[in-house]
Tab-separated table of C-alpha atoms in Angstrom:
chain	number	residue	atom	x	y	z
R	1	UNK	CA	-1.196	36.576	-115.271
R	2	UNK	CA	-3.960	35.036	-113.183
R	3	UNK	CA	-2.673	33.413	-109.983
R	4	UNK	CA	-3.737	31.960	-106.662
R	5	UNK	CA	-1.653	32.103	-103.497
R	6	UNK	CA	-1.636	29.141	-101.098
R	7	UNK	CA	-2.325	30.443	-97.562
R	8	UNK	CA	-2.872	27.052	-95.883
R	9	UNK	CA	-1.727	23.943	-97.727
R	10	UNK	CA	-3.675	21.385	-95.698
R	11	UNK	CA	-2.500	17.926	-94.670
R	12	UNK	CA	-1.672	16.775	-98.198
R	13	UNK	CA	-2.724	18.805	-101.219
R	14	UNK	CA	-1.407	17.940	-104.668
R	15	UNK	CA	-2.065	18.995	-108.231
R	16	UNK	CA	-3.818	16.261	-110.181
R	17	UNK	CA	-5.196	15.669	-113.643
R	18	UNK	CA	-5.678	12.519	-115.716
R	19	UNK	CA	-2.071	11.426	-115.097
R	20	UNK	CA	0.549	9.883	-117.365
R	21	UNK	CA	-0.885	6.753	-118.955
R	22	UNK	CA	1.320	5.224	-121.637
R	23	UNK	CA	4.679	5.406	-119.834
R	24	UNK	CA	4.447	2.381	-117.538
R	25	UNK	CA	7.059	0.572	-119.675
R	26	UNK	CA	9.559	3.277	-118.673
R	27	UNK	CA	8.763	2.845	-114.977
R	28	UNK	CA	6.414	5.832	-114.764
R	29	UNK	CA	3.262	5.373	-112.645
R	30	UNK	CA	-0.025	6.560	-114.094
R	31	UNK	CA	-0.779	8.975	-111.217
R	32	UNK	CA	-3.669	11.463	-111.631
R	33	UNK	CA	-6.760	12.265	-109.550
R	34	UNK	CA	-7.877	9.392	-107.314
R	35	UNK	CA	-11.576	10.303	-107.448
R	36	UNK	CA	-11.810	10.828	-111.194
R	37	UNK	CA	-15.542	11.615	-111.103
R	38	UNK	CA	-15.127	14.416	-108.554
R	39	UNK	CA	-12.133	15.796	-110.476
R	40	UNK	CA	-14.124	15.771	-113.739
R	41	UNK	CA	-17.151	17.380	-112.081
R	42	UNK	CA	-15.059	20.212	-110.605
R	43	UNK	CA	-13.669	20.916	-114.065
R	44	UNK	CA	-17.110	20.762	-115.739
R	45	UNK	CA	-18.512	23.246	-113.244
R	46	UNK	CA	-15.938	25.874	-114.252
R	47	UNK	CA	-16.026	25.055	-117.984
R	48	UNK	CA	-12.662	23.269	-118.110
R	49	UNK	CA	-11.812	20.185	-120.167
R	50	UNK	CA	-11.505	16.992	-118.064
R	51	UNK	CA	-7.720	17.038	-118.381
R	52	UNK	CA	-7.274	20.413	-116.631
R	53	UNK	CA	-5.326	20.236	-113.376
R	54	UNK	CA	-7.236	20.549	-110.102
R	55	UNK	CA	-6.100	20.514	-106.489
R	56	UNK	CA	-6.672	17.264	-104.629
R	57	UNK	CA	-6.990	17.890	-100.893
R	58	UNK	CA	-6.831	15.304	-98.124
R	59	UNK	CA	-9.259	15.510	-95.210
R	60	UNK	CA	-8.715	19.103	-94.064
R	61	UNK	CA	-9.028	21.145	-97.267
R	62	UNK	CA	-6.928	24.107	-98.316
R	63	UNK	CA	-7.029	27.924	-98.129
R	64	UNK	CA	-6.204	30.036	-101.172
R	65	UNK	CA	-6.178	33.737	-102.022
R	66	UNK	CA	-7.169	34.843	-105.505
R	67	UNK	CA	-4.582	37.343	-106.772
R	68	UNK	CA	-6.883	38.158	-109.702
R	69	UNK	CA	-10.621	37.507	-110.275
R	70	UNK	CA	-11.238	33.763	-110.797
R	71	UNK	CA	-14.070	31.219	-110.810
R	72	UNK	CA	-13.551	28.081	-108.744
R	73	UNK	CA	-15.541	24.990	-107.797
R	74	UNK	CA	-15.100	22.532	-104.921
R	75	UNK	CA	-16.223	18.888	-105.231
R	76	UNK	CA	-15.345	15.468	-103.811
R	77	UNK	CA	-15.645	15.072	-100.057
R	78	UNK	CA	-18.490	17.358	-98.886
R	79	UNK	CA	-17.236	20.246	-96.769
R	80	UNK	CA	-17.916	23.830	-95.778
R	81	UNK	CA	-16.732	26.357	-98.376
R	82	UNK	CA	-16.139	29.936	-97.282
R	83	UNK	CA	-15.203	33.040	-99.226
R	84	UNK	CA	-13.745	35.766	-96.999
R	85	UNK	CA	-15.350	33.975	-94.035
R	86	UNK	CA	-18.854	33.836	-95.527
R	87	UNK	CA	-20.488	30.532	-96.538
R	88	UNK	CA	-20.300	29.760	-100.246
R	89	UNK	CA	-21.583	26.913	-102.406
R	90	UNK	CA	-19.977	23.451	-102.484
R	91	UNK	CA	-20.355	21.629	-105.805
R	92	UNK	CA	-21.070	24.816	-107.759
R	93	UNK	CA	-19.078	27.572	-109.464
R	94	UNK	CA	-17.976	30.302	-107.064
R	95	UNK	CA	-16.636	33.663	-108.226
R	96	UNK	CA	-13.733	35.198	-106.317
R	97	UNK	CA	-12.759	38.868	-106.539
R	98	UNK	CA	-9.066	39.764	-106.602
R	99	UNK	CA	-7.815	39.418	-103.043
R	100	UNK	CA	-10.678	37.160	-101.922
R	101	UNK	CA	-9.839	34.236	-99.656
R	102	UNK	CA	-11.290	30.789	-100.420
R	103	UNK	CA	-11.358	28.331	-97.539
R	104	UNK	CA	-12.105	24.694	-98.297
R	105	UNK	CA	-12.996	23.184	-94.942
R	106	UNK	CA	-12.512	19.836	-93.289
R	107	UNK	CA	-14.294	16.936	-95.020
R	108	UNK	CA	-17.646	16.247	-93.368
R	109	UNK	CA	-17.582	12.797	-94.933
R	110	UNK	CA	-15.204	11.171	-97.383
R	111	UNK	CA	-11.563	12.130	-97.594
R	112	UNK	CA	-10.461	13.904	-100.764
R	113	UNK	CA	-11.704	17.229	-102.111
R	114	UNK	CA	-11.106	18.730	-105.546
R	115	UNK	CA	-10.703	22.434	-106.295
R	116	UNK	CA	-10.916	23.483	-109.934
R	117	UNK	CA	-10.235	26.980	-111.225
R	118	UNK	CA	-11.529	28.232	-114.568
R	119	UNK	CA	-8.552	27.946	-116.945
R	120	UNK	CA	-6.965	25.174	-114.895
R	121	UNK	CA	-3.835	25.285	-112.738
R	122	UNK	CA	-1.067	25.924	-115.267
R	123	UNK	CA	2.090	24.589	-113.610
R	124	UNK	CA	4.688	23.079	-115.946
R	125	UNK	CA	3.595	19.651	-117.196
R	126	UNK	CA	5.957	16.658	-117.048
R	127	UNK	CA	5.377	13.976	-119.716
R	128	UNK	CA	2.115	15.668	-120.612
R	129	UNK	CA	0.697	15.773	-117.087
R	130	UNK	CA	0.648	18.183	-114.138
R	131	UNK	CA	-0.072	15.405	-111.648
R	132	UNK	CA	2.080	15.026	-108.553
R	133	UNK	CA	3.191	11.410	-108.357
R	134	UNK	CA	4.059	10.610	-104.763
R	135	UNK	CA	5.771	7.313	-105.657
R	136	UNK	CA	8.256	8.506	-108.286
R	137	UNK	CA	8.356	12.181	-107.301
R	138	UNK	CA	7.400	13.316	-110.810
R	139	UNK	CA	5.332	16.444	-111.326
R	140	UNK	CA	4.971	19.524	-109.124
R	141	UNK	CA	5.829	19.336	-105.413
R	142	UNK	CA	3.174	18.815	-102.758
R	143	UNK	CA	1.519	22.179	-102.014
R	144	UNK	CA	3.043	24.348	-99.303
R	145	UNK	CA	1.944	27.672	-97.873
R	146	UNK	CA	3.292	30.604	-99.887
R	147	UNK	CA	3.233	28.781	-103.223
R	148	UNK	CA	1.801	30.851	-106.077
R	149	UNK	CA	-0.220	28.762	-108.534
R	150	UNK	CA	-0.525	30.071	-112.091
R	151	UNK	CA	-3.907	29.770	-113.837
R	152	UNK	CA	-4.227	29.101	-117.566
R	153	UNK	CA	-6.440	30.889	-120.094
R	154	UNK	CA	-10.116	29.849	-119.957
R	155	UNK	CA	-11.342	27.501	-122.664
R	156	UNK	CA	-14.381	28.036	-124.906
R	157	UNK	CA	-16.853	26.241	-122.613
R	158	UNK	CA	-18.978	28.394	-120.306
R	159	UNK	CA	-19.083	28.108	-116.543
R	160	UNK	CA	-21.878	25.675	-115.675
R	161	UNK	CA	-24.676	27.165	-113.651
R	162	UNK	CA	-25.991	23.738	-112.757
R	163	UNK	CA	-25.279	22.699	-109.217
R	164	UNK	CA	-27.551	19.739	-109.845
R	165	UNK	CA	-24.507	17.807	-111.069
R	166	UNK	CA	-23.555	15.827	-108.032
R	167	UNK	CA	-21.046	13.149	-107.271
R	168	UNK	CA	-22.357	10.123	-105.398
R	169	UNK	CA	-22.092	10.593	-101.658
R	170	UNK	CA	-18.930	9.150	-100.199
R	171	UNK	CA	-18.964	6.103	-97.920
R	172	UNK	CA	-19.438	7.278	-94.380
R	173	UNK	CA	-21.723	10.127	-95.401
R	174	UNK	CA	-25.040	10.440	-93.546
R	175	UNK	CA	-27.495	7.938	-94.980
R	176	UNK	CA	-24.768	5.999	-96.748
R	177	UNK	CA	-23.623	2.639	-95.357
R	178	UNK	CA	-20.262	3.125	-93.687
R	179	UNK	CA	-18.766	0.429	-95.818
R	180	UNK	CA	-16.739	0.311	-99.001
R	181	UNK	CA	-17.886	-2.460	-101.327
R	182	UNK	CA	-15.298	-3.337	-103.962
R	183	UNK	CA	-16.196	-5.631	-106.871
R	184	UNK	CA	-13.300	-8.020	-107.465
R	185	UNK	CA	-12.438	-9.885	-110.643
R	186	UNK	CA	-10.388	-12.776	-109.333
R	187	UNK	CA	-6.981	-13.430	-110.951
R	188	UNK	CA	-4.318	-13.404	-112.342
R	189	UNK	CA	-2.522	-14.988	-109.338
R	190	UNK	CA	-5.447	-16.338	-107.335
R	191	UNK	CA	-3.831	-19.789	-107.610
R	192	UNK	CA	-1.203	-18.577	-105.126
R	193	UNK	CA	-3.849	-18.687	-102.404
R	194	UNK	CA	-5.854	-21.468	-100.808
R	195	UNK	CA	-9.482	-21.932	-101.830
R	196	UNK	CA	-10.563	-21.369	-98.237
R	197	UNK	CA	-8.640	-18.066	-98.203
R	198	UNK	CA	-10.310	-16.917	-101.395
R	199	UNK	CA	-13.730	-17.801	-100.020
R	200	UNK	CA	-13.004	-15.836	-96.839
R	201	UNK	CA	-11.704	-12.869	-98.871
R	202	UNK	CA	-15.104	-12.641	-100.571
R	203	UNK	CA	-17.136	-12.957	-97.367
R	204	UNK	CA	-15.079	-11.252	-94.669
R	205	UNK	CA	-15.008	-7.625	-93.658
R	206	UNK	CA	-11.779	-5.656	-93.556
R	207	UNK	CA	-11.174	-2.066	-92.529
R	208	UNK	CA	-9.329	0.719	-94.336
R	209	UNK	CA	-5.900	1.020	-92.703
R	210	UNK	CA	-4.462	4.397	-91.710
R	211	UNK	CA	-1.368	3.421	-93.722
R	212	UNK	CA	-3.384	3.928	-96.938
R	213	UNK	CA	-2.206	6.604	-99.363
R	214	UNK	CA	-2.289	7.555	-103.054
R	215	UNK	CA	-0.234	4.448	-103.844
R	216	UNK	CA	-2.631	1.970	-102.314
R	217	UNK	CA	-5.595	1.411	-100.045
R	218	UNK	CA	-4.299	-0.906	-97.336
R	219	UNK	CA	-6.633	-3.120	-95.373
R	220	UNK	CA	-6.545	-4.471	-91.833
R	221	UNK	CA	-8.821	-6.255	-89.390
R	222	UNK	CA	-9.800	-9.089	-91.743
R	223	UNK	CA	-8.501	-12.613	-92.339
R	224	UNK	CA	-5.046	-12.734	-93.963
R	225	UNK	CA	-4.861	-14.772	-97.166
R	226	UNK	CA	-2.915	-18.021	-96.900
R	227	UNK	CA	-0.587	-18.977	-99.742
R	228	UNK	CA	-0.487	-22.357	-101.422
R	229	UNK	CA	3.190	-21.941	-102.213
R	230	UNK	CA	6.356	-20.313	-100.944
R	231	UNK	CA	8.921	-18.482	-102.965
R	232	UNK	CA	8.801	-15.253	-104.862
R	233	UNK	CA	6.958	-14.153	-107.944
R	234	UNK	CA	9.261	-12.500	-110.497
R	235	UNK	CA	8.223	-8.828	-110.750
R	236	UNK	CA	5.349	-8.328	-113.174
R	237	UNK	CA	3.280	-5.446	-114.537
R	238	UNK	CA	0.555	-4.066	-112.283
R	239	UNK	CA	-2.733	-2.397	-113.246
R	240	UNK	CA	-4.773	0.266	-111.492
R	241	UNK	CA	-7.099	-1.483	-109.037
R	242	UNK	CA	-4.893	-4.573	-108.685
R	243	UNK	CA	-5.336	-6.182	-105.272
R	244	UNK	CA	-1.840	-7.205	-104.271
R	245	UNK	CA	-1.224	-9.470	-101.305
R	246	UNK	CA	2.069	-8.892	-99.466
R	247	UNK	CA	3.525	-11.528	-97.126
R	248	UNK	CA	1.302	-10.376	-94.215
R	249	UNK	CA	-1.685	-11.636	-96.265
R	250	UNK	CA	-3.706	-8.406	-96.043
R	251	UNK	CA	-4.950	-7.105	-99.409
R	252	UNK	CA	-3.704	-3.760	-100.782
R	253	UNK	CA	-5.759	-2.100	-103.542
R	254	UNK	CA	-3.468	-0.252	-105.945
R	255	UNK	CA	-4.456	3.371	-106.566
R	256	UNK	CA	-3.134	5.915	-109.093
R	257	UNK	CA	0.464	6.239	-107.822
R	258	UNK	CA	1.007	2.462	-107.678
R	259	UNK	CA	4.337	1.004	-108.822
R	260	UNK	CA	4.268	-0.166	-112.444
R	261	UNK	CA	5.665	-3.575	-111.514
R	262	UNK	CA	5.471	-5.605	-108.340
R	263	UNK	CA	6.564	-8.936	-106.964
R	264	UNK	CA	3.647	-9.846	-104.711
R	265	UNK	CA	0.826	-11.901	-106.217
R	266	UNK	CA	-2.342	-10.126	-107.367
R	267	UNK	CA	-5.416	-12.006	-106.174
R	268	UNK	CA	-7.862	-9.924	-108.202
R	269	UNK	CA	-8.624	-6.542	-109.732
R	270	UNK	CA	-11.158	-3.872	-108.742
R	271	UNK	CA	-12.451	-2.284	-111.971
R	272	UNK	CA	-11.740	1.367	-112.684
R	273	UNK	CA	-14.649	3.738	-112.155
R	274	UNK	CA	-17.128	4.159	-109.303
R	275	UNK	CA	-15.582	1.537	-106.996
R	276	UNK	CA	-12.091	3.051	-107.115
R	277	UNK	CA	-13.573	6.553	-106.787
R	278	UNK	CA	-15.336	5.384	-103.627
R	279	UNK	CA	-12.053	3.849	-102.427
R	280	UNK	CA	-10.440	7.287	-102.816
R	281	UNK	CA	-13.023	8.666	-100.390
R	282	UNK	CA	-12.860	5.898	-97.785
R	283	UNK	CA	-11.386	7.039	-94.502
R	284	UNK	CA	-9.250	4.878	-92.259
R	285	UNK	CA	-11.523	2.646	-90.179
R	286	UNK	CA	-14.272	2.387	-92.817
R	287	UNK	CA	-15.344	-1.213	-93.454
R	288	UNK	CA	-14.259	-2.867	-96.725
R	289	UNK	CA	-15.842	-5.868	-98.401
R	290	UNK	CA	-14.762	-7.532	-101.619
R	291	UNK	CA	-17.533	-9.061	-103.706
R	292	UNK	CA	-16.957	-11.380	-106.653
R	293	UNK	CA	-17.474	-9.781	-110.077
R	294	UNK	CA	-17.088	-11.839	-113.235
T	1	UNK	CA	3.204	-19.112	-123.371
T	2	UNK	CA	0.267	-18.547	-121.052
T	3	UNK	CA	-2.089	-15.550	-121.110
T	4	UNK	CA	-3.842	-14.611	-117.854
T	5	UNK	CA	-6.796	-12.227	-117.777
T	6	UNK	CA	-6.236	-9.285	-115.394
T	7	UNK	CA	-9.423	-7.485	-114.436
T	8	UNK	CA	-11.721	-6.216	-117.171
T	9	UNK	CA	-9.178	-4.727	-119.551
T	10	UNK	CA	-5.746	-6.260	-119.173
T	11	UNK	CA	-3.832	-9.389	-120.046
T	12	UNK	CA	-0.655	-10.805	-118.527
T	13	UNK	CA	1.310	-12.997	-120.930
T	14	UNK	CA	3.736	-15.311	-119.189
T	15	UNK	CA	6.790	-17.007	-120.729
T	16	UNK	CA	9.782	-18.962	-119.406
T	17	UNK	CA	12.818	-16.740	-119.872
T	18	UNK	CA	14.067	-13.186	-120.310
T	19	UNK	CA	14.864	-13.986	-123.968
T	20	UNK	CA	11.273	-15.055	-124.558
T	21	UNK	CA	10.038	-11.850	-122.903
T	22	UNK	CA	12.225	-9.815	-125.271
T	23	UNK	CA	10.906	-11.701	-128.297
T	24	UNK	CA	7.277	-11.449	-127.148
T	25	UNK	CA	7.660	-7.752	-126.361
T	26	UNK	CA	9.051	-7.083	-129.855
T	27	UNK	CA	6.215	-9.122	-131.397
T	28	UNK	CA	3.591	-7.200	-129.391
T	29	UNK	CA	5.045	-3.851	-130.490
T	30	UNK	CA	5.032	-5.036	-134.125
T	31	UNK	CA	1.409	-6.084	-133.846
T	32	UNK	CA	0.430	-2.869	-132.081
T	33	UNK	CA	2.126	-0.809	-134.817
T	34	UNK	CA	0.207	-2.891	-137.366
T	35	UNK	CA	-3.049	-1.895	-135.658
T	36	UNK	CA	-3.828	-5.354	-134.256
T	37	UNK	CA	-3.996	-4.332	-130.602
T	38	UNK	CA	-6.693	-1.699	-130.738
T	39	UNK	CA	-7.049	0.270	-127.497
T	40	UNK	CA	-3.908	-1.067	-125.808
T	41	UNK	CA	-2.272	1.871	-124.045
T	42	UNK	CA	0.433	0.074	-122.059
T	43	UNK	CA	2.775	-2.761	-123.079
T	44	UNK	CA	4.834	-3.469	-119.963
T	45	UNK	CA	7.547	-6.126	-120.099
T	46	UNK	CA	8.855	-7.524	-116.805
T	47	UNK	CA	11.002	-10.456	-115.683
T	48	UNK	CA	8.908	-13.301	-117.156
T	49	UNK	CA	5.782	-11.509	-118.370
T	50	UNK	CA	4.447	-8.794	-120.632
T	51	UNK	CA	1.375	-6.898	-119.422
T	52	UNK	CA	-1.079	-5.426	-121.901
T	53	UNK	CA	-3.390	-2.790	-120.420
T	54	UNK	CA	-6.355	-1.350	-122.272
T	55	UNK	CA	-7.354	-4.599	-124.007
T	56	UNK	CA	-10.954	-4.408	-125.283
T	57	UNK	CA	-11.653	-8.150	-125.008
T	58	UNK	CA	-8.978	-9.814	-122.882
T	59	UNK	CA	-10.401	-13.359	-123.026
T	60	UNK	CA	-10.611	-13.271	-126.833
T	61	UNK	CA	-7.065	-11.940	-127.151
T	62	UNK	CA	-5.812	-14.560	-124.674
T	63	UNK	CA	-7.222	-17.279	-126.925
T	64	UNK	CA	-5.593	-15.749	-130.027
T	65	UNK	CA	-2.188	-15.306	-128.376
T	66	UNK	CA	-2.049	-19.019	-127.572
T	67	UNK	CA	-1.730	-19.640	-131.324
T	68	UNK	CA	0.946	-17.044	-132.035
T	69	UNK	CA	4.305	-18.094	-133.409
T	70	UNK	CA	6.747	-15.654	-131.815
T	71	UNK	CA	10.085	-15.613	-133.651
T	72	UNK	CA	13.179	-15.493	-131.424
T	73	UNK	CA	14.837	-12.106	-131.296
T	74	UNK	CA	17.938	-11.591	-133.429
T	75	UNK	CA	20.869	-10.293	-131.366
T	76	UNK	CA	21.108	-7.251	-133.592
T	77	UNK	CA	17.512	-6.074	-133.198
T	78	UNK	CA	16.877	-2.797	-131.371
T	79	UNK	CA	18.798	0.488	-131.153
T	80	UNK	CA	22.330	0.328	-129.687
T	81	UNK	CA	23.400	2.853	-127.033
T	82	UNK	CA	27.035	3.203	-125.932
T	83	UNK	CA	27.597	4.419	-122.373
T	84	UNK	CA	31.074	5.493	-121.160
T	85	UNK	CA	31.772	4.306	-117.596
T	86	UNK	CA	34.459	5.069	-115.018
T	87	UNK	CA	35.200	1.830	-113.177
T	88	UNK	CA	35.408	3.444	-109.745
T	89	UNK	CA	32.522	1.837	-107.823
T	90	UNK	CA	32.890	1.035	-104.101
T	91	UNK	CA	32.140	-2.655	-104.764
T	92	UNK	CA	34.591	-3.025	-107.666
T	93	UNK	CA	37.222	-4.905	-105.630
T	94	UNK	CA	34.623	-7.298	-104.195
T	95	UNK	CA	33.117	-7.945	-107.609
T	96	UNK	CA	36.557	-8.547	-109.121
T	97	UNK	CA	37.352	-10.987	-106.293
T	98	UNK	CA	34.034	-12.798	-106.767
T	99	UNK	CA	34.764	-13.120	-110.476
T	100	UNK	CA	38.357	-14.222	-109.753
T	101	UNK	CA	39.910	-11.442	-111.846
T	102	UNK	CA	41.956	-8.308	-111.230
T	103	UNK	CA	40.060	-5.012	-110.747
T	104	UNK	CA	41.372	-3.814	-114.115
T	105	UNK	CA	39.720	-6.751	-115.870
T	106	UNK	CA	36.141	-5.959	-114.783
T	107	UNK	CA	35.763	-3.273	-117.461
T	108	UNK	CA	36.749	-5.772	-120.149
T	109	UNK	CA	34.274	-8.405	-118.970
T	110	UNK	CA	31.403	-5.903	-118.771
T	111	UNK	CA	32.460	-4.251	-122.034
T	112	UNK	CA	32.413	-7.600	-123.859
T	113	UNK	CA	28.679	-7.943	-123.210
T	114	UNK	CA	26.006	-6.376	-125.375
T	115	UNK	CA	23.206	-5.908	-122.845
T	116	UNK	CA	19.530	-5.542	-123.601
T	117	UNK	CA	17.038	-3.498	-121.577
T	118	UNK	CA	14.604	-6.210	-120.513
T	119	UNK	CA	12.221	-3.928	-118.640
T	120	UNK	CA	12.005	-0.776	-116.533
T	121	UNK	CA	10.807	-0.382	-112.974
T	122	UNK	CA	11.878	0.714	-109.503
T	123	UNK	CA	12.161	4.342	-110.703
T	124	UNK	CA	11.425	6.157	-113.979
T	125	UNK	CA	14.203	5.317	-116.433
T	126	UNK	CA	15.710	2.483	-114.381
T	127	UNK	CA	16.285	-0.326	-116.868
T	128	UNK	CA	16.953	-3.934	-115.923
T	129	UNK	CA	19.658	-5.015	-118.376
T	130	UNK	CA	20.134	-8.673	-119.248
T	131	UNK	CA	22.960	-10.331	-121.155
T	132	UNK	CA	25.640	-10.804	-118.509
T	133	UNK	CA	26.995	-14.394	-118.721
T	134	UNK	CA	25.588	-16.548	-115.926
T	135	UNK	CA	29.031	-17.188	-114.412
T	136	UNK	CA	29.199	-13.446	-113.619
T	137	UNK	CA	25.866	-13.237	-111.785
T	138	UNK	CA	26.246	-11.984	-108.216
T	139	UNK	CA	23.828	-11.642	-105.315
T	140	UNK	CA	22.714	-8.268	-104.001
T	141	UNK	CA	24.605	-6.769	-101.100
T	142	UNK	CA	23.534	-8.164	-97.749
T	143	UNK	CA	22.774	-4.637	-96.526
T	144	UNK	CA	21.374	-2.135	-99.029
T	145	UNK	CA	22.872	1.347	-99.141
T	146	UNK	CA	20.580	4.175	-98.078
T	147	UNK	CA	21.863	6.384	-100.911
T	148	UNK	CA	23.336	5.191	-104.189
T	149	UNK	CA	24.649	8.108	-106.298
T	150	UNK	CA	22.926	8.873	-109.602
T	151	UNK	CA	24.780	7.373	-112.553
T	152	UNK	CA	26.060	4.329	-110.641
T	153	UNK	CA	26.566	1.207	-112.779
T	154	UNK	CA	25.425	-1.726	-110.680
T	155	UNK	CA	24.986	-5.496	-110.831
T	156	UNK	CA	22.539	-7.853	-109.096
T	157	UNK	CA	21.643	-11.389	-110.091
T	158	UNK	CA	21.104	-11.669	-113.835
T	159	UNK	CA	20.753	-7.887	-114.154
T	160	UNK	CA	22.885	-4.819	-114.663
T	161	UNK	CA	21.503	-1.309	-114.269
T	162	UNK	CA	22.363	2.357	-113.917
T	163	UNK	CA	20.655	4.381	-111.190
T	164	UNK	CA	18.944	7.324	-112.947
T	165	UNK	CA	18.922	9.344	-109.717
T	166	UNK	CA	20.175	9.028	-106.176
T	167	UNK	CA	18.138	6.432	-104.302
T	168	UNK	CA	18.483	3.595	-101.819
T	169	UNK	CA	19.778	0.413	-103.404
T	170	UNK	CA	21.278	-2.981	-102.726
T	171	UNK	CA	23.075	-3.676	-105.993
T	172	UNK	CA	26.858	-4.061	-106.344
T	173	UNK	CA	28.305	-0.746	-107.540
T	174	UNK	CA	31.150	-1.142	-110.019
T	175	UNK	CA	31.303	2.194	-111.818
T	176	UNK	CA	29.733	5.501	-112.677
T	177	UNK	CA	28.649	7.397	-115.761
T	178	UNK	CA	27.718	10.971	-116.648
T	179	UNK	CA	25.140	9.738	-119.179
T	180	UNK	CA	21.671	11.178	-118.476
T	181	UNK	CA	19.516	8.103	-117.995
T	182	UNK	CA	16.249	9.949	-117.513
T	183	UNK	CA	15.108	13.362	-118.732
T	184	UNK	CA	11.348	13.834	-119.081
T	185	UNK	CA	11.952	16.887	-121.288
T	186	UNK	CA	13.858	14.708	-123.791
T	187	UNK	CA	12.373	12.433	-126.445
T	188	UNK	CA	12.781	9.618	-125.583
T	189	UNK	CA	12.791	10.414	-121.869
T	190	UNK	CA	14.509	7.125	-120.981
T	191	UNK	CA	17.931	6.307	-122.435
T	192	UNK	CA	17.268	2.685	-121.445
T	193	UNK	CA	13.823	1.842	-122.808
T	194	UNK	CA	12.814	-1.832	-123.142
T	195	UNK	CA	14.377	-3.374	-126.245
T	196	UNK	CA	17.363	-0.982	-126.366
T	197	UNK	CA	20.780	-2.669	-126.556
T	198	UNK	CA	23.554	-1.238	-124.380
T	199	UNK	CA	27.361	-1.398	-124.442
T	200	UNK	CA	29.475	-0.019	-121.627
T	201	UNK	CA	32.859	1.370	-122.686
T	202	UNK	CA	35.610	2.492	-120.356
T	203	UNK	CA	35.535	6.308	-120.132
T	204	UNK	CA	38.616	7.983	-121.532
T	205	UNK	CA	39.696	5.032	-123.625
């Protein structure tokens, strides 16, 4: 059986795929890769279907040893990739001999890296997904050193030779404005907030808080939203990208491990796709602006 | 009934009571099974709303929903699950006192109710069960427990619930069950899925 051994787990490395959509009514978060484009690209580069499990690293990468010959690819936050200490390609398929050590380095910009292996990481799925859900605890545990990761059989698609496939540079990268711009469709609970608050939300600048995680991107440093009413909202269903406003008035953008229901009003929704992928790569301290969209 | 557009692909339908949520939820599942809700991948009931995620044209559906006649739910609709309970919870005496009955009478009062799973949340497989008569509604504990054992039968406000796994919790614990509330390897994974009716019997009787 093809396997990889975890030598250095990194700050927070989890297995991720496309998650568990369809179970929210049972209290199961969607979960799955936060930067879906980088996850999909890593899989394409090694000839995997989009649903194959990859490793999602956080800021400082991961170090693995191939216990059998494998082909891997690293995408997401740009970083140095080394094989047995020698520089190797980022954003391209890389072949590893049995015993070779792959080091995915610290993110030069952005936050989350993705490591795909040809055949996909073949840990036991739970409700059809191998994603680690940090809110509910479903799926495989967070990676730790010494873990052996099984690799599945390769699919029919060839390894892609094209390293021209690139993900958009993450906010904070050289030449990219150090600001996360999130389109916001206002509603469904915008009427919980004053008009002046809503206007400020769409013109002010916030920063990404260090308390952000896979559940939500928390903001700080901007004007808190003021409510038009007191009281509580009965818990209601939440979508990916919902911008929830807790009592401190600072918006939280729900990411993949968000709770399926919540009792704080949602002022608007950031659409799935490029904006949420960029949010997954925004480091604490990066500026955040919300701009009206539809 | 009020339908609010949520982002580009979701709709939040708001009603006035838990009974209306149950009826709307059943109606939405009927219409989805009939192929009317193309693309919808999540139907998520909650306290006073049902969320539809994956709606192709939310504004158009919102306009249509305003015209729907949603029939009230018959009490006998939905699968019935019977759960044996030991009435041994640490809050049993307090609950009995609040209800003005003897400890031994709590089982009878709970057992006389056919509950309905209104919605899930908090943790996978945690169902919020409605149906308890209003005179038996109790507030949460002033101080939540840091660890409530798995299988605890608990009450809070208009809801009853069973903790699928050990977790912090502030509900009043009246009993415990060996029933497996949540098993992702089982189909269905949740014993208490929305729409399921539940009766609690006294274990060993």
